[in-house]
Tab-separated table of C-alpha atoms (C1' of nucleotides) in Angstrom:
chain	number	residue	atom	x	y	z
A	1	UNK	CA	5.371	-67.571	161.574
A	2	UNK	CA	6.149	-71.183	160.984
A	3	UNK	CA	4.085	-72.339	158.092
A	4	UNK	CA	5.197	-75.882	157.539
A	5	UNK	CA	2.226	-77.376	159.339
A	6	UNK	CA	-0.599	-76.754	156.898
A	7	UNK	CA	0.775	-78.482	153.867
A	8	UNK	CA	-1.647	-81.369	153.578
A	9	UNK	CA	-1.083	-81.220	149.873
A	10	UNK	CA	-4.016	-82.377	147.827
A	11	UNK	CA	-1.630	-83.415	145.080
A	12	UNK	CA	1.163	-85.951	145.285
A	13	UNK	CA	4.572	-84.734	144.125
A	14	UNK	CA	6.569	-87.186	146.190
A	15	UNK	CA	10.103	-86.418	145.009
A	16	UNK	CA	10.772	-84.028	147.830
A	17	UNK	CA	8.592	-82.551	150.492
A	18	UNK	CA	6.697	-79.375	149.684
A	19	UNK	CA	8.501	-77.531	152.409
A	20	UNK	CA	10.584	-74.351	152.565
A	21	UNK	CA	13.667	-76.215	151.398
A	22	UNK	CA	11.911	-77.122	148.207
A	23	UNK	CA	11.060	-73.537	147.397
A	24	UNK	CA	14.566	-72.433	148.273
A	25	UNK	CA	16.055	-74.969	145.932
A	26	UNK	CA	13.732	-74.069	143.096
A	27	UNK	CA	14.602	-70.410	143.484
A	28	UNK	CA	18.330	-70.999	143.661
A	29	UNK	CA	18.254	-73.190	140.591
A	30	UNK	CA	17.195	-70.163	138.622
A	31	UNK	CA	19.367	-67.631	140.364
A	32	UNK	CA	16.692	-66.151	142.614
A	33	UNK	CA	16.878	-65.576	146.318
A	34	UNK	CA	14.876	-67.141	149.054
A	35	UNK	CA	12.961	-64.582	151.085
A	36	UNK	CA	10.346	-64.853	153.807
A	37	UNK	CA	7.894	-62.977	151.606
A	38	UNK	CA	8.131	-65.578	148.891
A	39	UNK	CA	7.523	-68.407	151.297
A	40	UNK	CA	4.561	-66.585	152.786
A	41	UNK	CA	2.950	-65.964	149.427
A	42	UNK	CA	3.358	-69.562	148.354
A	43	UNK	CA	1.933	-70.749	151.658
A	44	UNK	CA	-1.010	-68.407	151.303
A	45	UNK	CA	-1.833	-69.721	147.850
A	46	UNK	CA	-1.704	-73.256	149.156
A	47	UNK	CA	-3.791	-72.504	152.208
A	48	UNK	CA	-6.433	-70.590	150.315
A	49	UNK	CA	-6.804	-73.050	147.470
A	50	UNK	CA	-7.690	-70.354	145.017
A	51	UNK	CA	-7.639	-66.641	145.662
A	52	UNK	CA	-7.129	-63.189	144.224
A	53	UNK	CA	-3.941	-61.194	144.820
A	54	UNK	CA	-5.956	-59.015	147.186
A	55	UNK	CA	-7.065	-61.994	149.236
A	56	UNK	CA	-3.592	-63.475	149.234
A	57	UNK	CA	-2.218	-60.166	150.421
A	58	UNK	CA	-4.625	-60.138	153.357
A	59	UNK	CA	-3.590	-63.659	154.252
A	60	UNK	CA	0.094	-62.779	154.160
A	61	UNK	CA	-0.390	-59.549	156.081
A	62	UNK	CA	-2.173	-61.405	158.837
A	63	UNK	CA	1.254	-62.825	159.608
A	64	UNK	CA	3.568	-60.118	158.305
A	65	UNK	CA	1.718	-56.808	158.144
A	66	UNK	CA	4.588	-54.942	156.542
A	67	UNK	CA	4.453	-56.919	153.306
A	68	UNK	CA	3.308	-54.669	150.519
A	69	UNK	CA	0.783	-55.660	147.874
A	70	UNK	CA	3.336	-54.759	145.234
A	71	UNK	CA	5.413	-57.615	146.510
A	72	UNK	CA	2.425	-59.923	146.299
A	73	UNK	CA	1.997	-59.142	142.626
A	74	UNK	CA	5.674	-59.491	141.883
A	75	UNK	CA	5.942	-62.712	143.809
A	76	UNK	CA	2.891	-64.314	142.235
A	77	UNK	CA	4.371	-63.476	138.886
A	78	UNK	CA	7.646	-65.075	139.818
A	79	UNK	CA	6.060	-68.175	141.312
A	80	UNK	CA	4.043	-68.570	138.154
A	81	UNK	CA	7.159	-68.373	136.011
A	82	UNK	CA	8.710	-71.009	138.236
A	83	UNK	CA	5.674	-73.192	137.621
A	84	UNK	CA	4.650	-73.300	141.259
A	85	UNK	CA	1.340	-71.501	140.883
A	86	UNK	CA	-0.994	-70.739	138.026
A	87	UNK	CA	-3.708	-68.226	137.480
A	88	UNK	CA	-7.107	-68.232	135.862
A	89	UNK	CA	-9.537	-65.498	135.016
A	90	UNK	CA	-12.911	-66.169	136.519
A	91	UNK	CA	-14.679	-63.382	134.697
A	92	UNK	CA	-15.207	-59.888	136.048
A	93	UNK	CA	-11.528	-59.085	136.367
A	94	UNK	CA	-9.823	-60.503	139.408
A	95	UNK	CA	-7.308	-63.157	138.468
A	96	UNK	CA	-7.360	-66.237	140.600
A	97	UNK	CA	-4.210	-67.967	141.746
A	98	UNK	CA	-3.853	-71.547	142.832
A	99	UNK	CA	-1.201	-74.197	143.130
A	100	UNK	CA	0.034	-75.366	139.786
A	101	UNK	CA	-0.297	-78.981	140.815
A	102	UNK	CA	-3.828	-78.601	141.965
A	103	UNK	CA	-5.636	-79.212	138.694
A	104	UNK	CA	-9.299	-78.446	138.512
A	105	UNK	CA	-11.990	-76.687	136.552
A	106	UNK	CA	-13.492	-73.586	138.091
A	107	UNK	CA	-17.238	-73.140	138.139
A	108	UNK	CA	-18.273	-69.552	138.704
A	109	UNK	CA	-21.808	-68.711	139.723
A	110	UNK	CA	-22.687	-65.365	138.241
A	111	UNK	CA	-25.588	-65.090	140.600
A	112	UNK	CA	-23.801	-65.255	143.940
A	113	UNK	CA	-20.212	-65.226	142.742
A	114	UNK	CA	-19.327	-68.524	144.389
A	115	UNK	CA	-16.412	-70.405	142.908
A	116	UNK	CA	-16.510	-74.179	142.993
A	117	UNK	CA	-14.035	-76.669	141.705
A	118	UNK	CA	-14.671	-79.820	139.815
A	119	UNK	CA	-12.413	-82.584	138.491
A	120	UNK	CA	-10.856	-82.015	135.114
A	121	UNK	CA	-11.975	-85.327	133.683
A	122	UNK	CA	-15.450	-83.912	133.306
A	123	UNK	CA	-13.981	-82.108	130.347
A	124	UNK	CA	-12.480	-85.100	128.589
A	125	UNK	CA	-15.279	-85.574	126.129
A	126	UNK	CA	-15.450	-81.874	125.240
A	127	UNK	CA	-11.715	-81.766	125.017
A	128	UNK	CA	-11.415	-84.482	122.396
A	129	UNK	CA	-14.396	-83.160	120.525
A	130	UNK	CA	-12.741	-79.750	120.218
A	131	UNK	CA	-9.516	-81.313	119.111
A	132	UNK	CA	-11.321	-83.242	116.440
A	133	UNK	CA	-13.620	-80.565	115.123
A	134	UNK	CA	-11.449	-77.461	115.115
A	135	UNK	CA	-8.013	-78.657	116.144
A	136	UNK	CA	-8.201	-76.710	119.375
A	137	UNK	CA	-6.081	-78.067	122.194
A	138	UNK	CA	-8.088	-77.283	125.318
A	139	UNK	CA	-6.216	-76.260	128.448
A	140	UNK	CA	-8.501	-77.813	130.943
A	141	UNK	CA	-6.858	-76.296	133.995
A	142	UNK	CA	-7.152	-72.745	132.804
A	143	UNK	CA	-10.845	-72.884	132.134
A	144	UNK	CA	-13.527	-71.057	134.016
A	145	UNK	CA	-17.105	-72.010	133.357
A	146	UNK	CA	-19.890	-69.692	134.323
A	147	UNK	CA	-23.459	-70.405	135.150
A	148	UNK	CA	-25.572	-70.847	138.235
A	149	UNK	CA	-24.653	-72.924	141.225
A	150	UNK	CA	-27.047	-75.406	142.764
A	151	UNK	CA	-28.186	-73.069	145.522
A	152	UNK	CA	-28.983	-70.188	143.229
A	153	UNK	CA	-30.713	-72.426	140.713
A	154	UNK	CA	-32.995	-73.772	143.429
A	155	UNK	CA	-33.761	-70.337	144.842
A	156	UNK	CA	-34.628	-68.939	141.459
A	157	UNK	CA	-36.269	-71.951	139.927
A	158	UNK	CA	-38.379	-73.253	142.816
B	1	UNK	CA	-28.876	-42.541	135.666
B	2	UNK	CA	-31.258	-44.416	137.916
B	3	UNK	CA	-32.790	-47.064	135.758
B	4	UNK	CA	-32.608	-50.039	138.031
B	5	UNK	CA	-36.310	-50.227	138.686
B	6	UNK	CA	-37.208	-50.906	135.108
B	7	UNK	CA	-34.608	-53.428	134.258
B	8	UNK	CA	-35.258	-56.405	136.444
B	9	UNK	CA	-36.839	-58.433	133.678
B	10	UNK	CA	-33.950	-57.988	131.303
B	11	UNK	CA	-32.596	-60.865	129.343
B	12	UNK	CA	-35.369	-61.645	126.919
B	13	UNK	CA	-35.802	-60.043	123.609
B	14	UNK	CA	-38.244	-60.035	120.758
B	15	UNK	CA	-37.175	-62.046	117.794
B	16	UNK	CA	-37.320	-59.248	115.199
B	17	UNK	CA	-35.238	-56.333	116.330
B	18	UNK	CA	-32.841	-55.531	113.588
B	19	UNK	CA	-33.335	-52.065	112.161
B	20	UNK	CA	-33.296	-48.657	113.821
B	21	UNK	CA	-37.060	-48.813	114.319
B	22	UNK	CA	-36.750	-51.957	116.311
B	23	UNK	CA	-34.159	-50.537	118.631
B	24	UNK	CA	-36.365	-47.514	119.078
B	25	UNK	CA	-39.334	-49.691	119.913
B	26	UNK	CA	-37.373	-51.834	122.332
B	27	UNK	CA	-36.128	-48.743	124.122
B	28	UNK	CA	-39.540	-47.121	124.288
B	29	UNK	CA	-41.156	-50.262	125.632
B	30	UNK	CA	-39.022	-49.864	128.689
B	31	UNK	CA	-39.225	-46.107	128.944
B	32	UNK	CA	-35.850	-45.320	127.408
B	33	UNK	CA	-35.127	-42.874	124.652
B	34	UNK	CA	-33.751	-43.458	121.228
B	35	UNK	CA	-30.467	-41.644	120.606
B	36	UNK	CA	-27.931	-41.727	117.791
B	37	UNK	CA	-25.283	-42.908	120.234
B	38	UNK	CA	-27.279	-46.001	121.112
B	39	UNK	CA	-27.806	-46.911	117.505
B	40	UNK	CA	-24.127	-46.413	116.769
B	41	UNK	CA	-23.019	-48.625	119.621
B	42	UNK	CA	-25.403	-51.392	118.628
B	43	UNK	CA	-24.265	-51.155	115.024
B	44	UNK	CA	-20.638	-51.292	116.087
B	45	UNK	CA	-21.214	-54.451	118.109
B	46	UNK	CA	-22.930	-56.058	115.150
B	47	UNK	CA	-20.263	-54.989	112.707
B	48	UNK	CA	-17.388	-56.113	114.864
B	49	UNK	CA	-18.819	-59.474	115.835
B	50	UNK	CA	-17.114	-59.451	119.174
B	51	UNK	CA	-15.095	-56.598	120.630
B	52	UNK	CA	-13.964	-54.780	123.737
B	53	UNK	CA	-15.490	-51.468	124.850
B	54	UNK	CA	-12.286	-49.799	123.715
B	55	UNK	CA	-12.570	-51.263	120.245
B	56	UNK	CA	-16.252	-50.439	120.036
B	57	UNK	CA	-15.495	-46.888	121.051
B	58	UNK	CA	-12.987	-46.532	118.244
B	59	UNK	CA	-15.517	-47.874	115.790
B	60	UNK	CA	-18.179	-45.428	116.954
B	61	UNK	CA	-15.791	-42.495	117.021
B	62	UNK	CA	-14.823	-43.171	113.436
B	63	UNK	CA	-18.315	-41.951	112.610
B	64	UNK	CA	-19.049	-39.636	115.526
B	65	UNK	CA	-15.809	-38.462	117.135
B	66	UNK	CA	-17.545	-36.583	119.914
B	67	UNK	CA	-18.985	-39.693	121.529
B	68	UNK	CA	-17.333	-40.257	124.856
B	69	UNK	CA	-16.147	-43.629	126.074
B	70	UNK	CA	-18.275	-43.144	129.158
B	71	UNK	CA	-21.284	-43.319	126.904
B	72	UNK	CA	-19.974	-46.516	125.351
B	73	UNK	CA	-19.807	-48.170	128.734
B	74	UNK	CA	-23.218	-46.912	129.777
B	75	UNK	CA	-24.792	-47.909	126.493
B	76	UNK	CA	-23.296	-51.376	126.437
B	77	UNK	CA	-24.660	-51.839	129.918
B	78	UNK	CA	-28.086	-50.744	128.834
B	79	UNK	CA	-28.118	-52.827	125.671
B	80	UNK	CA	-27.132	-55.816	127.721
B	81	UNK	CA	-29.956	-55.252	130.169
B	82	UNK	CA	-32.297	-54.993	127.205
B	83	UNK	CA	-31.007	-58.343	126.018
B	84	UNK	CA	-29.595	-56.981	122.763
B	85	UNK	CA	-25.952	-57.691	123.482
B	86	UNK	CA	-24.083	-59.882	125.910
B	87	UNK	CA	-20.571	-59.913	127.235
B	88	UNK	CA	-18.029	-62.553	128.013
B	89	UNK	CA	-14.682	-62.456	129.725
B	90	UNK	CA	-12.002	-63.931	127.561
B	91	UNK	CA	-9.326	-63.912	130.207
B	92	UNK	CA	-6.828	-61.114	130.750
B	93	UNK	CA	-9.441	-58.541	131.656
B	94	UNK	CA	-11.110	-56.923	128.722
B	95	UNK	CA	-14.769	-57.891	128.485
B	96	UNK	CA	-15.969	-58.861	125.070
B	97	UNK	CA	-19.333	-57.763	123.713
B	98	UNK	CA	-21.321	-59.414	120.971
B	99	UNK	CA	-24.872	-59.663	119.749
B	100	UNK	CA	-27.124	-61.553	122.082
B	101	UNK	CA	-28.582	-63.606	119.242
B	102	UNK	CA	-25.208	-64.684	118.107
B	103	UNK	CA	-24.790	-67.644	120.437
B	104	UNK	CA	-21.435	-69.311	120.459
B	105	UNK	CA	-18.622	-70.540	122.609
B	106	UNK	CA	-15.411	-68.552	122.517
B	107	UNK	CA	-12.130	-70.351	122.113
B	108	UNK	CA	-9.187	-68.245	123.177
B	109	UNK	CA	-5.700	-69.227	122.150
B	110	UNK	CA	-3.307	-68.156	124.860
B	111	UNK	CA	-0.437	-68.533	122.489
B	112	UNK	CA	-1.406	-66.069	119.791
B	113	UNK	CA	-4.478	-64.532	121.396
B	114	UNK	CA	-6.812	-65.487	118.575
B	115	UNK	CA	-10.470	-65.794	119.438
B	116	UNK	CA	-12.481	-68.379	117.541
B	117	UNK	CA	-16.104	-69.257	117.843
B	118	UNK	CA	-17.697	-72.637	117.893
B	119	UNK	CA	-21.312	-73.861	118.104
B	120	UNK	CA	-22.807	-74.153	121.550
B	121	UNK	CA	-24.058	-77.695	121.070
B	122	UNK	CA	-20.506	-78.906	121.546
B	123	UNK	CA	-21.165	-78.226	125.191
B	124	UNK	CA	-24.360	-80.223	125.580
B	125	UNK	CA	-22.755	-83.284	127.054
B	126	UNK	CA	-20.660	-81.311	129.513
B	127	UNK	CA	-23.653	-79.231	130.383
B	128	UNK	CA	-25.823	-82.112	131.450
B	129	UNK	CA	-22.944	-83.777	133.201
B	130	UNK	CA	-22.377	-80.690	135.322
B	131	UNK	CA	-26.060	-80.438	136.093
B	132	UNK	CA	-26.115	-84.030	137.230
B	133	UNK	CA	-22.926	-84.142	139.250
B	134	UNK	CA	-22.901	-80.810	141.056
B	135	UNK	CA	-26.215	-79.186	140.151
B	136	UNK	CA	-24.444	-76.479	138.217
B	137	UNK	CA	-26.507	-74.872	135.468
B	138	UNK	CA	-23.966	-74.014	132.795
B	139	UNK	CA	-24.414	-70.824	130.823
B	140	UNK	CA	-23.087	-72.033	127.545
B	141	UNK	CA	-23.082	-68.646	125.841
B	142	UNK	CA	-21.005	-66.997	128.496
B	143	UNK	CA	-18.195	-69.469	128.383
B	144	UNK	CA	-14.689	-68.815	127.222
B	145	UNK	CA	-12.390	-71.770	126.800
B	146	UNK	CA	-8.686	-71.330	126.646
B	147	UNK	CA	-6.046	-73.440	125.063
B	148	UNK	CA	-4.101	-73.529	121.848
B	149	UNK	CA	-5.540	-73.026	118.415
B	150	UNK	CA	-4.755	-75.378	115.540
B	151	UNK	CA	-2.046	-73.150	114.086
B	152	UNK	CA	-0.156	-72.722	117.320
B	153	UNK	CA	-0.432	-76.395	118.182
B	154	UNK	CA	1.105	-77.355	114.838
B	155	UNK	CA	3.899	-74.833	115.121
B	156	UNK	CA	4.815	-76.015	118.588
B	157	UNK	CA	4.273	-79.695	118.051
B	158	UNK	CA	5.851	-80.211	114.643
C	1	DC	C1'	30.357	-56.742	149.465
C	2	DT	C1'	27.120	-56.715	145.620
C	3	DA	C1'	23.192	-57.703	143.114
C	4	DT	C1'	18.692	-58.988	144.174
C	5	DC	C1'	14.434	-57.722	146.696
C	6	DT	C1'	11.356	-54.924	149.052
C	7	DG	C1'	8.451	-50.992	150.352
C	8	DC	C1'	6.729	-46.748	149.129
C	9	DA	C1'	4.863	-43.386	146.114
C	10	DA	C1'	3.511	-42.230	141.875
C	11	DA	C1'	2.098	-43.610	137.282
C	12	DT	C1'	-1.066	-46.405	134.324
C	13	DC	C1'	-5.180	-48.322	132.741
C	14	DT	C1'	-9.880	-49.419	132.823
C	15	DT	C1'	-14.325	-48.483	134.477
C	16	DT	C1'	-17.550	-45.693	137.314
C	17	DT	C1'	-19.702	-41.573	139.188
C	18	DG	C1'	-21.187	-36.607	140.008
C	19	DC	C1'	-22.944	-32.899	137.782
C	20	DA	C1'	-24.453	-29.304	134.637
C	21	DA	C1'	-25.938	-28.878	130.031
C	22	DC	C1'	-28.376	-30.976	126.187
C	23	DG	C1'	-32.129	-32.843	123.680
C	24	DG	C1'	-35.912	-36.588	122.829
C	25	DA	C1'	-40.898	-37.252	123.201
D	1	DT	C1'	-41.686	-28.588	129.340
D	2	DC	C1'	-39.801	-32.581	131.658
D	3	DC	C1'	-36.683	-35.776	132.704
D	4	DG	C1'	-33.671	-39.182	130.471
D	5	DT	C1'	-28.980	-38.791	128.346
D	6	DT	C1'	-24.583	-37.086	127.376
D	7	DG	C1'	-19.842	-35.205	127.912
D	8	DC	C1'	-16.428	-33.894	130.866
D	9	DA	C1'	-13.658	-34.216	134.791
D	10	DA	C1'	-12.665	-36.427	138.661
D	11	DA	C1'	-12.908	-40.663	141.414
D	12	DA	C1'	-12.125	-45.365	142.139
D	13	DG	C1'	-10.020	-49.836	141.802
D	14	DA	C1'	-6.407	-52.842	140.121
D	15	DT	C1'	-1.844	-53.475	138.582
D	16	DT	C1'	2.809	-51.669	137.236
D	17	DT	C1'	6.988	-48.976	137.583
D	18	DG	C1'	10.920	-46.044	139.379
D	19	DC	C1'	13.871	-45.680	142.964
D	20	DA	C1'	16.469	-45.695	147.317
D	21	DG	C1'	17.322	-48.438	151.040
D	22	DA	C1'	17.292	-53.255	153.046
D	23	DT	C1'	19.128	-57.901	152.798
D	24	DA	C1'	20.290	-62.749	151.058
D	25	DG	C1'	24.218	-65.228	149.685
DNA sequence: CTATCTGCAAATCTTTTGCAACGGA
DNA sequence: TCCGTTGCAAAAGATTTGCAGATAG
């Protein structure tokens, strides 16, 4: 399926369009081959915002049912090495993949499991405080914070 | 083991449960039995500071080789419901258990894998900011922050 | 044409579950 | 005695690996 229509990229990255050609070029630069599977996985990550390999697999298989989950894992790995996606652990176990450019902090509700995103600049103060006190260089984009989301707090508290 | 009916108020604990007698009392209060395995697991968690089930199992088996890892998992679960230990996910996958009293924020270096601890009050500002902006009630003790520790930052930067 | 990729099956690894035997209270 | 607990084996779920055939360049 043609996938070039949904790329209303939240980020900017204006050098070249985020289209298939871009992926192809990035792959070739490192001696890898362009395949439909790779494009589909990258598209899925972009469409879903953040998702587990399982979820990404479902998304890809909706279009190309023959694609195996093994390929999803291998491709996510590759795309991560290419710097196109990144992953975070949101607790529990399932890693969570999202576009590398799309920087945000994940908020995980351990009541309902909902995952929200919030701008990284919320962390600025903590970040510099950690640097100062223990010399720890916080990776703001790889952080997952857990707690209770608004809905669950209201249900439980009220 | 069907214990779910007795555990819905888990999370609080008395402020003087340190010796074997206290564990025994805490268990009995909720209709559970005192066993050597349970004491060993709790001791292991306390001795190790923070550790994975695997690591805890090794520690317990050093004393009582017959204890099965299944029991470790079940016991950690129980101790957590009793509010005696808590677990955090430090990325990767392996959950990390520590004493419930021992409140701290985990800093995980994704360069060398080192896990440091830091006081929870570092998070106060972030905590109230999250509450205000998105109504998210941060669980400060369950947080793991990733980044680069002082040593790795110096090695890479200098 | 050739080396890279993919799909499949099987192997790992971690955690959970069913069940009969064991053992606290 | 009674029923919660344990150990073992097997199941379950997630990810990795080996390999032969498919395919991009």
